[in-house]
PDB file of C-alpha atoms in Angstrom:
ATOM      1  CA  MET A   1      59.230 -10.693  14.469  1.00  0.00           C
ATOM      2  CA  LYS A   2      55.836 -12.347  15.092  1.00  0.00           C
ATOM      3  CA  TYR A   3      54.219 -10.151  12.482  1.00  0.00           C
ATOM      4  CA  LEU A   4      56.858 -10.995   9.923  1.00  0.00           C
ATOM      5  CA  LEU A   5      56.259 -14.704  10.495  1.00  0.00           C
ATOM      6  CA  LEU A   6      52.490 -14.189  10.203  1.00  0.00           C
ATOM      7  CA  PHE A   7      52.939 -12.195   6.987  1.00  0.00           C
ATOM      8  CA  LEU A   8      55.122 -14.907   5.467  1.00  0.00           C
ATOM      9  CA  CYS A   9      52.552 -17.573   6.332  1.00  0.00           C
ATOM     10  CA  CYS A  10      49.663 -15.646   4.756  1.00  0.00           C
ATOM     11  CA  LEU A  11      51.487 -14.804   1.539  1.00  0.00           C
ATOM     12  CA  PRO A  12      51.332 -18.338   0.031  1.00  0.00           C
ATOM     13  CA  VAL A  13      47.657 -18.673   1.005  1.00  0.00           C
ATOM     14  CA  GLN A  14      46.791 -15.544  -0.943  1.00  0.00           C
ATOM     15  CA  TYR A  15      48.731 -16.820  -3.941  1.00  0.00           C
ATOM     16  CA  ILE A  16      46.920 -20.174  -3.865  1.00  0.00           C
ATOM     17  CA  PHE A  17      43.442 -18.613  -3.666  1.00  0.00           C
ATOM     18  CA  GLY A  18      44.298 -16.151  -6.414  1.00  0.00           C
ATOM     19  CA  GLN A  19      45.250 -19.005  -8.703  1.00  0.00           C
ATOM     20  CA  GLU A  20      41.968 -20.833  -8.072  1.00  0.00           C
ATOM     21  CA  ASN A  21      39.962 -17.784  -9.134  1.00  0.00           C
ATOM     22  CA  ASN A  22      41.940 -17.494 -12.364  1.00  0.00           C
ATOM     23  CA  ARG A  23      41.418 -21.185 -13.124  1.00  0.00           C
ATOM     24  CA  THR A  24      37.672 -20.853 -12.613  1.00  0.00           C
ATOM     25  CA  ILE A  25      37.394 -18.018 -15.131  1.00  0.00           C
ATOM     26  CA  GLN A  26      39.618 -19.830 -17.608  1.00  0.00           C
ATOM     27  CA  THR A  27      37.570 -23.033 -17.283  1.00  0.00           C
ATOM     28  CA  GLN A  28      34.324 -21.213 -18.063  1.00  0.00           C
ATOM     29  CA  ILE A  29      35.776 -19.717 -21.222  1.00  0.00           C
ATOM     30  CA  ASP A  30      37.335 -22.995 -22.282  1.00  0.00           C
ATOM     31  CA  SER A  31      34.101 -24.962 -21.791  1.00  0.00           C
ATOM     32  CA  SER A  32      32.219 -22.891 -24.377  1.00  0.00           C
ATOM     33  CA  GLU A  33      35.112 -23.192 -26.828  1.00  0.00           C
ATOM     34  CA  PHE A  34      35.261 -26.919 -26.142  1.00  0.00           C
ATOM     35  CA  ALA A  35      31.557 -27.260 -26.936  1.00  0.00           C
ATOM     36  CA  VAL A  36      32.037 -25.554 -30.310  1.00  0.00           C
ATOM     37  CA  ARG A  37      35.099 -27.683 -31.137  1.00  0.00           C
ATOM     38  CA  SER A  38      33.275 -30.852 -30.124  1.00  0.00           C
ATOM     39  CA  PHE A  39      30.313 -29.894 -32.320  1.00  0.00           C
ATOM     40  CA  GLU A  40      32.631 -29.238 -35.275  1.00  0.00           C
ATOM     41  CA  VAL A  41      34.391 -32.592 -34.870  1.00  0.00           C
ATOM     42  CA  ARG A  42      31.109 -34.470 -34.647  1.00  0.00           C
ATOM     43  CA  LEU A  43      29.823 -32.697 -37.732  1.00  0.00           C
ATOM     44  CA  VAL A  44      32.941 -33.661 -39.696  1.00  0.00           C
ATOM     45  CA  ARG A  45      32.591 -37.258 -38.541  1.00  0.00           C
ATOM     46  CA  LEU A  46      28.914 -37.279 -39.525  1.00  0.00           C
ATOM     47  CA  ARG A  47      29.845 -36.151 -43.022  1.00  0.00           C
ATOM     48  CA  GLU A  48      32.454 -38.909 -43.208  1.00  0.00           C
ATOM     49  CA  ALA A  49      29.918 -41.497 -42.023  1.00  0.00           C
ATOM     50  CA  LEU A  50      27.452 -40.274 -44.657  1.00  0.00           C
ATOM     51  CA  ASP A  51      30.077 -40.586 -47.385  1.00  0.00           C
ATOM     52  CA  LYS A  52      30.971 -44.108 -46.259  1.00  0.00           C
ATOM     53  CA  ASN A  53      27.309 -44.994 -45.669  1.00  0.00           C
ATOM     54  CA  ASP A  54      28.260 -46.205 -42.190  1.00  0.00           C
ATOM     55  CA  VAL A  55      24.940 -46.474 -40.345  1.00  0.00           C
ATOM     56  CA  SER A  56      25.995 -46.990 -36.711  1.00  0.00           C
ATOM     57  CA  PRO A  57      28.242 -43.914 -36.372  1.00  0.00           C
ATOM     58  CA  MET A  58      25.761 -41.912 -38.427  1.00  0.00           C
ATOM     59  CA  VAL A  59      22.936 -42.538 -35.955  1.00  0.00           C
ATOM     60  CA  ALA A  60      25.134 -41.920 -32.902  1.00  0.00           C
ATOM     61  CA  LEU A  61      26.640 -38.708 -34.248  1.00  0.00           C
ATOM     62  CA  TYR A  62      23.247 -37.372 -35.307  1.00  0.00           C
ATOM     63  CA  ALA A  63      21.889 -37.962 -31.799  1.00  0.00           C
ATOM     64  CA  HIS A  64      24.957 -36.364 -30.183  1.00  0.00           C
ATOM     65  CA  LEU A  65      24.709 -33.306 -32.416  1.00  0.00           C
ATOM     66  CA  LEU A  66      21.060 -32.792 -31.478  1.00  0.00           C
ATOM     67  CA  GLY A  67      22.030 -33.088 -27.808  1.00  0.00           C
ATOM     68  CA  ASP A  68      24.821 -30.561 -28.313  1.00  0.00           C
ATOM     69  CA  MET A  69      22.337 -28.194 -29.909  1.00  0.00           C
ATOM     70  CA  ARG A  70      20.002 -28.437 -26.922  1.00  0.00           C
ATOM     71  CA  LEU A  71      22.866 -27.858 -24.472  1.00  0.00           C
ATOM     72  CA  ALA A  72      24.063 -24.838 -26.429  1.00  0.00           C
ATOM     73  CA  MET A  73      20.575 -23.378 -26.328  1.00  0.00           C
ATOM     74  CA  GLU A  74      20.427 -23.895 -22.558  1.00  0.00           C
ATOM     75  CA  ARG A  75      23.754 -22.080 -22.155  1.00  0.00           C
ATOM     76  CA  VAL A  76      22.497 -19.149 -24.222  1.00  0.00           C
ATOM     77  CA  GLU A  77      19.221 -19.061 -22.266  1.00  0.00           C
ATOM     78  CA  THR A  78      21.068 -18.819 -18.959  1.00  0.00           C
ATOM     79  CA  ALA A  79      23.662 -16.316 -20.203  1.00  0.00           C
ATOM     80  CA  ALA A  80      21.421 -14.059 -22.292  1.00  0.00           C
ATOM     81  CA  PRO A  81      17.713 -14.962 -22.253  1.00  0.00           C
ATOM     82  CA  GLU A  82      16.811 -11.996 -24.477  1.00  0.00           C
ATOM     83  CA  SER A  83      19.307 -13.015 -27.165  1.00  0.00           C
ATOM     84  CA  LYS A  84      18.196 -12.755 -30.775  1.00  0.00           C
ATOM     85  CA  CYS A  85      20.342 -15.794 -31.498  1.00  0.00           C
ATOM     86  CA  LEU A  86      18.160 -17.928 -29.277  1.00  0.00           C
ATOM     87  CA  VAL A  87      15.266 -17.477 -31.701  1.00  0.00           C
ATOM     88  CA  SER A  88      17.461 -18.573 -34.607  1.00  0.00           C
ATOM     89  CA  MET A  89      18.730 -21.562 -32.655  1.00  0.00           C
ATOM     90  CA  GLN A  90      15.180 -22.597 -31.781  1.00  0.00           C
ATOM     91  CA  PHE A  91      14.117 -22.240 -35.417  1.00  0.00           C
ATOM     92  CA  ILE A  92      16.926 -24.548 -36.565  1.00  0.00           C
ATOM     93  CA  LEU A  93      16.243 -27.086 -33.818  1.00  0.00           C
ATOM     94  CA  ASN A  94      12.537 -27.129 -34.715  1.00  0.00           C
ATOM     95  CA  LYS A  95      13.436 -28.072 -38.288  1.00  0.00           C
ATOM     96  CA  PHE A  96      15.335 -31.079 -36.939  1.00  0.00           C
ATOM     97  CA  GLU A  97      12.490 -32.058 -34.640  1.00  0.00           C
ATOM     98  CA  ASP A  98      10.093 -31.980 -37.593  1.00  0.00           C
ATOM     99  CA  TYR A  99      12.494 -34.219 -39.550  1.00  0.00           C
ATOM    100  CA  SER A 100      12.509 -37.970 -38.962  1.00  0.00           C
ATOM    101  CA  PHE A 101      16.007 -39.306 -39.626  1.00  0.00           C
ATOM    102  CA  ASP A 102      16.029 -42.675 -41.390  1.00  0.00           C
ATOM    103  CA  PRO A 103      19.542 -44.183 -41.403  1.00  0.00           C
ATOM    104  CA  MET A 104      18.594 -46.359 -44.377  1.00  0.00           C
ATOM    105  CA  LYS A 105      18.086 -43.170 -46.410  1.00  0.00           C
ATOM    106  CA  PRO A 106      21.215 -41.146 -45.589  1.00  0.00           C
ATOM    107  CA  GLN A 107      20.862 -38.930 -48.660  1.00  0.00           C
ATOM    108  CA  GLU A 108      17.852 -37.247 -47.065  1.00  0.00           C
ATOM    109  CA  LEU A 109      20.101 -35.931 -44.282  1.00  0.00           C
ATOM    110  CA  LYS A 110      22.508 -34.094 -46.601  1.00  0.00           C
ATOM    111  CA  PRO A 111      20.367 -30.910 -46.938  1.00  0.00           C
ATOM    112  CA  TYR A 112      20.228 -30.714 -43.139  1.00  0.00           C
ATOM    113  CA  LEU A 113      24.019 -30.517 -42.891  1.00  0.00           C
ATOM    114  CA  GLU A 114      23.777 -26.847 -43.849  1.00  0.00           C
ATOM    115  CA  LEU A 115      21.520 -26.282 -40.827  1.00  0.00           C
ATOM    116  CA  PHE A 116      24.156 -27.901 -38.612  1.00  0.00           C
ATOM    117  CA  ASP A 117      26.696 -25.462 -40.081  1.00  0.00           C
ATOM    118  CA  GLU A 118      24.406 -22.501 -39.380  1.00  0.00           C
ATOM    119  CA  PHE A 119      23.957 -23.672 -35.808  1.00  0.00           C
ATOM    120  CA  ARG A 120      27.726 -24.062 -35.403  1.00  0.00           C
ATOM    121  CA  VAL A 121      28.189 -20.443 -36.460  1.00  0.00           C
ATOM    122  CA  LEU A 122      25.600 -19.357 -33.885  1.00  0.00           C
ATOM    123  CA  MET A 123      27.375 -21.407 -31.218  1.00  0.00           C
ATOM    124  CA  SER A 124      30.771 -19.918 -32.024  1.00  0.00           C
ATOM    125  CA  LYS A 125      29.535 -16.401 -31.339  1.00  0.00           C
ATOM    126  CA  GLY A 126      29.324 -15.437 -27.713  1.00  0.00           C
ATOM    127  CA  PRO A 127      25.815 -14.986 -26.235  1.00  0.00           C
ATOM    128  CA  GLU A 128      26.534 -11.279 -25.773  1.00  0.00           C
ATOM    129  CA  GLU A 129      27.258 -10.847 -29.485  1.00  0.00           C
ATOM    130  CA  LYS A 130      24.019 -12.451 -30.658  1.00  0.00           C
TER     131      LYS A 130
END
């Protein structure tokens, strides 16, 4: 009888710890997908701000996108430091670092939107696929 009571007490504990492990794995997968979705939304909003010639959101979104690019590169470096994609990501980021964004001349940013799209494609692939 004592063993049955002990078994019944341990059963919920095992269930609870099993659920925590599943949530951890799911959170890691969701965070990379969230980063890609966030990047896509910011890119769409940047395009809208460029069309409306709205300077304040344009500057903020541009800065956030560059930050997202750096974070994505850090994630790839930690997950797969020998990734071929990392070289492509660095090449794209270097083009942005060589470019000086002037919000009073938003038309100069339009050619760089294609680079944002290329980076988004690189982000959407997993580091193992790159």
